[in-house]
Short mmCIF file of C-alpha atoms in Angstrom, two decimals:
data_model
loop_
_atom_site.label_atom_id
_atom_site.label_comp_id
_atom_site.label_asym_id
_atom_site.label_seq_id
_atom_site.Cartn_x
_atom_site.Cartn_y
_atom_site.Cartn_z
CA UNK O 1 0.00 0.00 0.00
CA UNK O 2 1.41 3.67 -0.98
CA UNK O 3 2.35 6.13 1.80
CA UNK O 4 0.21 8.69 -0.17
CA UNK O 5 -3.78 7.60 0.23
CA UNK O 6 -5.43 7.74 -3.53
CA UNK O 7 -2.23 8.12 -5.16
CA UNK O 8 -2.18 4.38 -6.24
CA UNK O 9 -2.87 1.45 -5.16
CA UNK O 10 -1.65 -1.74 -7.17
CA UNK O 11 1.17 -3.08 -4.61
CA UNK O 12 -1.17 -5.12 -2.74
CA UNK O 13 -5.24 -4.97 -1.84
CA UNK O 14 -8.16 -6.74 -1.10
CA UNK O 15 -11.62 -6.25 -2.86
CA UNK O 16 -14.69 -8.37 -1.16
CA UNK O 17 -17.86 -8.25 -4.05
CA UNK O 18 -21.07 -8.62 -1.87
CA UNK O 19 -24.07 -10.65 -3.31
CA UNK O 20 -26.33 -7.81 -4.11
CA UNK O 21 -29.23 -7.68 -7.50
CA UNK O 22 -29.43 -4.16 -8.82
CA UNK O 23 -32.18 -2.53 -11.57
CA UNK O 24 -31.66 0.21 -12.88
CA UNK O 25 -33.77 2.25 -15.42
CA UNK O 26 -36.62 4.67 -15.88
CA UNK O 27 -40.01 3.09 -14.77
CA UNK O 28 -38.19 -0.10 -13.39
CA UNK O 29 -40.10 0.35 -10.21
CA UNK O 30 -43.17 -1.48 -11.97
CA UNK O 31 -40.91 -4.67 -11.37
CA UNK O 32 -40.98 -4.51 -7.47
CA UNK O 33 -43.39 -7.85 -7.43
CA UNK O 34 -41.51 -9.61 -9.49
CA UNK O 35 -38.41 -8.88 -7.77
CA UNK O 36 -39.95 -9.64 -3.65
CA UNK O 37 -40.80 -12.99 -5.57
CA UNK O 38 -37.15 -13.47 -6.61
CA UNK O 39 -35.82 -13.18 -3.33
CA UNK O 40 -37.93 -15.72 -2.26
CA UNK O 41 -40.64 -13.30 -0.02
CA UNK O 42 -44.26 -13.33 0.44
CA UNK O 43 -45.38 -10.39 2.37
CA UNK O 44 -43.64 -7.53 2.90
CA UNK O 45 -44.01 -4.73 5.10
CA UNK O 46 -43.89 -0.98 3.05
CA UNK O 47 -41.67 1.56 5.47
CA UNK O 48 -41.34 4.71 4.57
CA UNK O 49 -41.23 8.09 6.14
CA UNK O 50 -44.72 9.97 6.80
CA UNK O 51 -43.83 12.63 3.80
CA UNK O 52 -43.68 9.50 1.25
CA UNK O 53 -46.44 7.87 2.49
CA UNK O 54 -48.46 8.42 -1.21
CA UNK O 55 -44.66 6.48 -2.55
CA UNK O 56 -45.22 3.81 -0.34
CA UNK O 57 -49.00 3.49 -1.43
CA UNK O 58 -48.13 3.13 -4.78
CA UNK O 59 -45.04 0.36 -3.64
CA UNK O 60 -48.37 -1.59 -1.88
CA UNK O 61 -50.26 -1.28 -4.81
CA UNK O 62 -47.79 -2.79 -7.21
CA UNK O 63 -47.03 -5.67 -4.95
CA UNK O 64 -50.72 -6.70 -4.28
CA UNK O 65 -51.64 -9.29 -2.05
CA UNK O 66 -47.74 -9.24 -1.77
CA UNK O 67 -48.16 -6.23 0.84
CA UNK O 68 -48.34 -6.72 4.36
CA UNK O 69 -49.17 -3.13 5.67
CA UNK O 70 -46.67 -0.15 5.36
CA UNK O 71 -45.17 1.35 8.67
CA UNK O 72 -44.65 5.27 7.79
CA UNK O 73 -42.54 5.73 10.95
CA UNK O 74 -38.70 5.65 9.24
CA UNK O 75 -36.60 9.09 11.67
CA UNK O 76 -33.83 10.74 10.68
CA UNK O 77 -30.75 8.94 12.41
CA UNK O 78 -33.20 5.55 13.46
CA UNK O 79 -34.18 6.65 17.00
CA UNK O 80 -34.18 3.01 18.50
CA UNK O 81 -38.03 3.58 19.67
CA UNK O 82 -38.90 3.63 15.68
CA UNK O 83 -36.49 0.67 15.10
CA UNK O 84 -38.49 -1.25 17.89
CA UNK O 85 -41.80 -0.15 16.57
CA UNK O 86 -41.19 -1.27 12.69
CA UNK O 87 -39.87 -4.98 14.04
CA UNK O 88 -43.03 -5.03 16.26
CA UNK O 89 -45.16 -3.98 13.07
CA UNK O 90 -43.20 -6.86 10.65
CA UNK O 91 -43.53 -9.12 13.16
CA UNK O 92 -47.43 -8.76 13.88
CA UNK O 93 -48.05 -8.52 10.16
CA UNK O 94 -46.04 -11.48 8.96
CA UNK O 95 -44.12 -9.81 6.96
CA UNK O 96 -41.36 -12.13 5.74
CA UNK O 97 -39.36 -9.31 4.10
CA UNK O 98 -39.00 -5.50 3.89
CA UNK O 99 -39.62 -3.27 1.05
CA UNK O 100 -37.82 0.47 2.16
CA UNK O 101 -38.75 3.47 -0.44
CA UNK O 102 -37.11 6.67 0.55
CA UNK O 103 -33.67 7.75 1.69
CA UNK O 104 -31.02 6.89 4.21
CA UNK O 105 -33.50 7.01 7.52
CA UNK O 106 -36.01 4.45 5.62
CA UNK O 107 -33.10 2.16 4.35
CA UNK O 108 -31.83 2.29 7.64
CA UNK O 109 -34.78 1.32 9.23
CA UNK O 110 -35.46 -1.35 7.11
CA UNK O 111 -32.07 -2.41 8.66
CA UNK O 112 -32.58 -2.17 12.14
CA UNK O 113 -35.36 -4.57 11.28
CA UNK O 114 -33.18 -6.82 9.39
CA UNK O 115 -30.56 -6.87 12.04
CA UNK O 116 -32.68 -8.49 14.57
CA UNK O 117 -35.20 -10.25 12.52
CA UNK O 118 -32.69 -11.26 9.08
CA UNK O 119 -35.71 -10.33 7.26
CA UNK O 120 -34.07 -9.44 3.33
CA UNK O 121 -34.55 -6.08 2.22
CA UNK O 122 -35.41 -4.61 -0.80
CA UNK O 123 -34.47 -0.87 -0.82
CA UNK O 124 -35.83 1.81 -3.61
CA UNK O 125 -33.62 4.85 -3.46
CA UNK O 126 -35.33 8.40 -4.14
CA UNK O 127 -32.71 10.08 -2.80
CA UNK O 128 -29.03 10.04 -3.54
CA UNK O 129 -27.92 9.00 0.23
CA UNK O 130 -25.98 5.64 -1.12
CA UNK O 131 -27.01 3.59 1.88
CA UNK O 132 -28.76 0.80 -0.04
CA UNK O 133 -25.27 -0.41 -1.13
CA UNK O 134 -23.79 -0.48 2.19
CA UNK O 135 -24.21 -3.59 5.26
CA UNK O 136 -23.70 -0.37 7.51
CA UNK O 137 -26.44 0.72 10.22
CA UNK O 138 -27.10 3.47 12.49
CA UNK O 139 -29.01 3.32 15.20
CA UNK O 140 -29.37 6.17 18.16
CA UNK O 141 -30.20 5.79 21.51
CA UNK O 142 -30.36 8.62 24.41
CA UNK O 143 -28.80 10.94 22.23
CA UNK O 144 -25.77 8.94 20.90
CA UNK O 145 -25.64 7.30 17.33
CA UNK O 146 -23.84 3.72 16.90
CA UNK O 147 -22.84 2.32 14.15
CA UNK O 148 -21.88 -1.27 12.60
CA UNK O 149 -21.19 -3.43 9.95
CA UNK O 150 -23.53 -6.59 9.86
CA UNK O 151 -24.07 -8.48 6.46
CA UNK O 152 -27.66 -9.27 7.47
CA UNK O 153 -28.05 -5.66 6.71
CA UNK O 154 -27.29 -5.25 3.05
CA UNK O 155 -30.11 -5.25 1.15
CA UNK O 156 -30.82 -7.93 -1.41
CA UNK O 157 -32.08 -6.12 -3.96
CA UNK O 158 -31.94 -2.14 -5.34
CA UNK O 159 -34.43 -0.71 -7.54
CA UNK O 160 -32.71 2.60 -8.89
CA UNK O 161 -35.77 4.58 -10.70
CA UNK O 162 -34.46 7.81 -11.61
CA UNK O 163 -38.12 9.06 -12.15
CA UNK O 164 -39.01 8.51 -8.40
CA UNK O 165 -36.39 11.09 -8.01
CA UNK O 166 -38.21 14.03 -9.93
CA UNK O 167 -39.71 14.96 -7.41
CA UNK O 168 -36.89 15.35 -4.61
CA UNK O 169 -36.54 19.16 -4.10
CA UNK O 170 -33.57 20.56 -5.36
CA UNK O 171 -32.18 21.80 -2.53
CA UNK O 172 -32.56 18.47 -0.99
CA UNK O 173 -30.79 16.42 -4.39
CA UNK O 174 -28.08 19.40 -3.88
CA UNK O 175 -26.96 18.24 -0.54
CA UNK O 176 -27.88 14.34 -1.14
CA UNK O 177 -25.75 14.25 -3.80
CA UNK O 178 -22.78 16.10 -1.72
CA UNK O 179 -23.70 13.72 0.84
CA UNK O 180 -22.60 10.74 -1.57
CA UNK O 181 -19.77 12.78 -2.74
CA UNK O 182 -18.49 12.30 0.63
CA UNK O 183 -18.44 8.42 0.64
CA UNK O 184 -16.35 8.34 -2.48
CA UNK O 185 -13.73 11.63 -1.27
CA UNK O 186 -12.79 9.47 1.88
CA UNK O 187 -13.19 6.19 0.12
CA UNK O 188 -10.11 7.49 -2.03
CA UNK O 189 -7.95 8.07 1.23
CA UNK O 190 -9.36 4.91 2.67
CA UNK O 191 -6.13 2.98 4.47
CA UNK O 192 -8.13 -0.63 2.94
CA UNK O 193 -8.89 1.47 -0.32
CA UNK O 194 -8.04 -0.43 -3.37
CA UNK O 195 -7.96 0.56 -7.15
CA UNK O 196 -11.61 -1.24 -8.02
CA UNK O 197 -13.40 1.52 -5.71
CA UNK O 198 -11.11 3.79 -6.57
CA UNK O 199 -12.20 3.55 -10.06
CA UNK O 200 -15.79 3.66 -8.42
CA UNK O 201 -14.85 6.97 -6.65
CA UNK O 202 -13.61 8.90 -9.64
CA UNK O 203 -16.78 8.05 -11.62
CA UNK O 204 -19.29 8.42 -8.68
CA UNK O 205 -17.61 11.62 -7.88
CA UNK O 206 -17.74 12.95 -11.50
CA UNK O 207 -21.16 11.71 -12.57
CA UNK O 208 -22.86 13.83 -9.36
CA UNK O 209 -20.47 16.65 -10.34
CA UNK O 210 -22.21 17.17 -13.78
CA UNK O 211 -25.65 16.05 -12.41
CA UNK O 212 -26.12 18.47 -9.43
CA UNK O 213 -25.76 21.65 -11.40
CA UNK O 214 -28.10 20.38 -14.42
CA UNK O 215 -31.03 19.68 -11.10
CA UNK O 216 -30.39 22.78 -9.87
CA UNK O 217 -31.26 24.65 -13.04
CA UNK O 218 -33.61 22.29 -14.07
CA UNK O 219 -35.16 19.97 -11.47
CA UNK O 220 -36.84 17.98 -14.10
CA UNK O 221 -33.83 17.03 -16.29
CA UNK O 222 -34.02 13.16 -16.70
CA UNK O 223 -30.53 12.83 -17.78
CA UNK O 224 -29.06 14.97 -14.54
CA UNK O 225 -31.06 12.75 -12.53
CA UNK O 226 -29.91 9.92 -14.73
CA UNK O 227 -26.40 11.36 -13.49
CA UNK O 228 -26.88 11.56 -10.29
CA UNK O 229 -28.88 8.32 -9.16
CA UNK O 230 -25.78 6.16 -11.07
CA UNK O 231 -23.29 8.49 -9.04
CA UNK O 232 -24.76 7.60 -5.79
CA UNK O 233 -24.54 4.04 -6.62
CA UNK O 234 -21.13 3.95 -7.05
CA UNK O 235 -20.50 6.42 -4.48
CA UNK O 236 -22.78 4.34 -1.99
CA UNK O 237 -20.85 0.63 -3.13
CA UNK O 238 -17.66 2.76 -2.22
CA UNK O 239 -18.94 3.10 1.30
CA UNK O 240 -19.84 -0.26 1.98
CA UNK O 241 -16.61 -1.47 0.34
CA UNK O 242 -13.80 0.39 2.75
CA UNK O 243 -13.46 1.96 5.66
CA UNK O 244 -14.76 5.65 6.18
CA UNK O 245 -12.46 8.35 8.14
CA UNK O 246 -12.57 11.76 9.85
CA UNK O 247 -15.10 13.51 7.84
CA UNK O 248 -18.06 10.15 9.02
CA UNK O 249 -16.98 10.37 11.91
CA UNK O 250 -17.56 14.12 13.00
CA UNK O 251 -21.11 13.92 10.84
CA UNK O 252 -21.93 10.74 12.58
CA UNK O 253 -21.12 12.42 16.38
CA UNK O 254 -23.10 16.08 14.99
CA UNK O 255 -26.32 14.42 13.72
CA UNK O 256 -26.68 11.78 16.65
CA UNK O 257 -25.43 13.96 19.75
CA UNK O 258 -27.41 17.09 18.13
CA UNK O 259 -30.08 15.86 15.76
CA UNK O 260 -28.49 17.81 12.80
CA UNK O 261 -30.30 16.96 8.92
CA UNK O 262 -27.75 14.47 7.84
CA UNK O 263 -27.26 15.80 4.10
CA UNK O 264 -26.98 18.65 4.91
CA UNK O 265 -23.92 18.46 7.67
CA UNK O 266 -22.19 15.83 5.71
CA UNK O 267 -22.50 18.80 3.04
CA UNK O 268 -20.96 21.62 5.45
CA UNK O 269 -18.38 19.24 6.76
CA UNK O 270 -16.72 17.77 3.56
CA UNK O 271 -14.92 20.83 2.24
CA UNK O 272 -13.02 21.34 5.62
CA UNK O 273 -12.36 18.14 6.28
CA UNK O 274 -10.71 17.50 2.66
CA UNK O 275 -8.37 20.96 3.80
CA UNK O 276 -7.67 19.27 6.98
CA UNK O 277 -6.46 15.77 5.17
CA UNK O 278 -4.91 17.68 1.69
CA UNK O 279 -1.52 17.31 2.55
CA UNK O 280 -1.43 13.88 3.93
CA UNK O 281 -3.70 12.57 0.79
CA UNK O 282 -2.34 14.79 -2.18
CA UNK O 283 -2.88 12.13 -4.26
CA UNK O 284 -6.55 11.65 -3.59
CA UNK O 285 -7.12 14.98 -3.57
CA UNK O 286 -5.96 15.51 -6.95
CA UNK O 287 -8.50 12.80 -8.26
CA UNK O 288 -11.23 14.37 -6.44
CA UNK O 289 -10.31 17.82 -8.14
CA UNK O 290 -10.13 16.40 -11.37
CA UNK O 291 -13.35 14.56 -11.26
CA UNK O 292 -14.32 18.05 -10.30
CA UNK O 293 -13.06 19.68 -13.17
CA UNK O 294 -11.14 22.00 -10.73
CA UNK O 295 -7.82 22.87 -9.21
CA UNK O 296 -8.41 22.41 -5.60
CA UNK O 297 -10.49 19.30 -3.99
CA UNK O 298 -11.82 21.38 -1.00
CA UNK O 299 -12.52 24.50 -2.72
CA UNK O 300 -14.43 22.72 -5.31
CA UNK O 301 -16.69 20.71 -2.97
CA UNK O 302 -17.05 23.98 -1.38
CA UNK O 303 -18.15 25.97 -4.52
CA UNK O 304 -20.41 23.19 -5.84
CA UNK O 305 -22.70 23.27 -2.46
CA UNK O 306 -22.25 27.29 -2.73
CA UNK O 307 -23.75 27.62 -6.80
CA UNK O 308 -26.11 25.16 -6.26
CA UNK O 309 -27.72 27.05 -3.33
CA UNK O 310 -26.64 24.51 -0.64
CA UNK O 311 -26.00 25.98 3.12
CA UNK O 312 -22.41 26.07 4.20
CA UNK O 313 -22.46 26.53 7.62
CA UNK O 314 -23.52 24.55 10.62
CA UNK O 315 -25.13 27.67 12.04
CA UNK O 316 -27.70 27.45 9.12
CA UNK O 317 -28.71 24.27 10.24
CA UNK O 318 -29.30 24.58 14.21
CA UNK O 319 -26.03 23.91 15.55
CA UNK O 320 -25.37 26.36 18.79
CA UNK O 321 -21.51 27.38 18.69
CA UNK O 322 -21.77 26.64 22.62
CA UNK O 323 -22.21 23.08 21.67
CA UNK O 324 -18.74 23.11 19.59
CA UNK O 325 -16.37 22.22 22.34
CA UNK O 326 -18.55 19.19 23.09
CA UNK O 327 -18.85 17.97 19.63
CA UNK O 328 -15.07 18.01 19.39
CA UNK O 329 -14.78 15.81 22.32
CA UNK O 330 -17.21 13.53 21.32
CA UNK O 331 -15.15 13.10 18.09
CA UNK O 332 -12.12 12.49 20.01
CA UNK O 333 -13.39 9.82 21.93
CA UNK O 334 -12.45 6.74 20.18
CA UNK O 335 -9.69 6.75 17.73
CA UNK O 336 -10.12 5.52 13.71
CA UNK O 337 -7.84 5.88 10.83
CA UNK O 338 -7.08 9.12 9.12
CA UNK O 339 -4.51 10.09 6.47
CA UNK O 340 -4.14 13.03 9.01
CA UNK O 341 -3.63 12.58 13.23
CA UNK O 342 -6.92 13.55 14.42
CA UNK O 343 -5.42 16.71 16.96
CA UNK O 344 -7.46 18.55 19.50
CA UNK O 345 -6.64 21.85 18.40
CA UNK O 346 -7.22 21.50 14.45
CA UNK O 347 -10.19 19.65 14.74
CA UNK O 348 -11.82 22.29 17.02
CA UNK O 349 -10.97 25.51 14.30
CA UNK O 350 -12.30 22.68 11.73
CA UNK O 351 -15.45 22.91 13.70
CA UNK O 352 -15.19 26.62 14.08
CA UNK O 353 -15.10 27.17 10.42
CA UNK O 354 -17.70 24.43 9.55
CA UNK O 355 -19.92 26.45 11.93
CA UNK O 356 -19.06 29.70 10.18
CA UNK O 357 -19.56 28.57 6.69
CA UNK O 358 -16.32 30.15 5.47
CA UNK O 359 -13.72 28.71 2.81
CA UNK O 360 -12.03 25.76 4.06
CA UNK O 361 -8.63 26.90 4.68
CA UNK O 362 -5.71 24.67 2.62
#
């Protein structure tokens, strides 16, 4: 493996290819039946969150008699009283499998269900979270999100309909797609990264750079949100493929410990934390820049949430500065790998300038 994360990585690797079916295409959601039969299921229980409860309807109708019930109860960051609620729901139904329409917090609820019950999952993305490609879960309890890695989790089969994503409001498909920018940036600094995902990254990173500019100035271009859905694919197989790093794990500690919008921190967060790894990951930086079309990895990702009309600061999104000092402890609590030492002092003016919303300093 090279001293320099992204910069190349054909010494020696591992690459692990997980058993997952994947359709992609306009109107392939009309297939759903078909594909609950192929995995084997019978009755499956609809989650969703109580916006897409007219989504989930129309998942019920398709499957028929295949439906169980749908449980419109999916939180942002899987408050373990909703995970307990949806496996009480499955369980009472007899739902032998779970079909999860929506974005991260319904995919992830679908896996809290699966990681107690191993009911399968099928997952249909509408946003560009990346989650369905992942056996990663989140689950918080009295204020603190865990995570884990559990195969049970993945789902078995993705339906990727890029007209269920029309109607995802562009601000929203701004910071989604930043969001799955963010699995593919670290993925390329990742110290199990290898040169399949790497190829992944690029792509994934590239196909959501052209795509999230064409939504923004026209929500209803199919081919941007062509673009995008296929970039949040690869970025989302990146993140269930190697290990995550700084920039997860400050999100991960500011939307459980303070119930910050997930997209939308992950969006803040990314440009500062690329600053605060450029040096020790040159070489992944350049490959984010050029997938970027741009000079400068940070100040790109920073530019692309500010012309797309994406905040920039965690003050925009609820976070008190007096909370700051906290959040940086919490982030230093339990050490993970980072191109970069993860110091006290740096992280905290990270913070500082996250909350602020100004340029990520290089």
């Amino acid at each position: 493996m090279t001293t320099d994360a992204g910069a190349g990585r054909l010494q020696s690797f591992s690459f692990e290819n997980r058993a997952q079916r994947v359709l992609f295409g306009h109107g392939c959601l009309a297939q759903v039946a078909d594909e609950l039969a192929r995995m084997g299921a019978r009755k499956a229980l609809v989650l969703c969150t109580p916006p897409q409860r007219a989504q989930a309807e129309r998942v019920a109708d398709l499957l028929g008699a295949s439906a169980a019930g749908i449980f419109d109860g999916a939180v942002m960051h899987v408050p373990i009283e909703s995970a307990r609620a949806a496996r009480e729901a499955a369980a009472r139904l007899g739902a032998d499998a779970a079909v999860a329409i929506g974005g991260g917090s319904t995919v992830g609820l679908g896996k809290a269900i699966a990681l107690e019950s191993g009911l399968p999952i099928l997952a249909i993305p509408t946003t560009y979270a990346g989650s369905e490609m992942t056996p990663i879960f989140g689950l918080t309890e009295n204020g603190l999100k865990r995570t884990g890695k559990d195969p049970r989790v993945l789902p078995r089969t993705v339906i990727y309909d890029p007209a269920l994503t029309l109607g995802l409001p562009v601000g929203l498909s701004v910071v989604s797609g930043i969001n799955a920018i963010a699995h593919a940036a670290e993925g390329l600094y990742a110290v199990d990264g290898n040169p399949v995902c790497d190829l992944m990254a690029v792509e994934g990173i590239a196909a959501l750079g052209r795509a999230l500019p064409g939504i923004h100035a026209n929500p209803a271009d199919t081919q941007a949100r062509r673009d995008a859905l296929y970039g949040a694919w690869l970025c989302g197989t990146v993140l269930g493929s190697v290990g995550m790093a700084l920039h997860h794990k400050l999100c991960h500690t500011l939307g459980g410990s303070f119930n910050l919008p997930h997209a939308e921190t992950h969006t803040i967060v990314l440009p500062h934390v690329l600053a605060y790894n450029a040096t020790a990951a040159a070489g992944a930086m350049q490959r984010i820049a050029a997938a970027l079309n741009a000079a400068s990895a940070p100040q790109a990702v920073h530019a692309l949430a500010l012309a797309n009309g994406a905040p920039v600061g965690l003050k925009q999104i609820g976070m008190r500065e007096q909370d700051l000092d906290r959040a940086c402890e919490l982030a230093l609590q339990n050490a993970y790998a980072n191109p970069r030492p993860v110091e006290a002092q740096a992280l905290r003016q990270l913070l500082q300038d996250a909350f602020d919303g100004v340029a990520p300093r290089i």
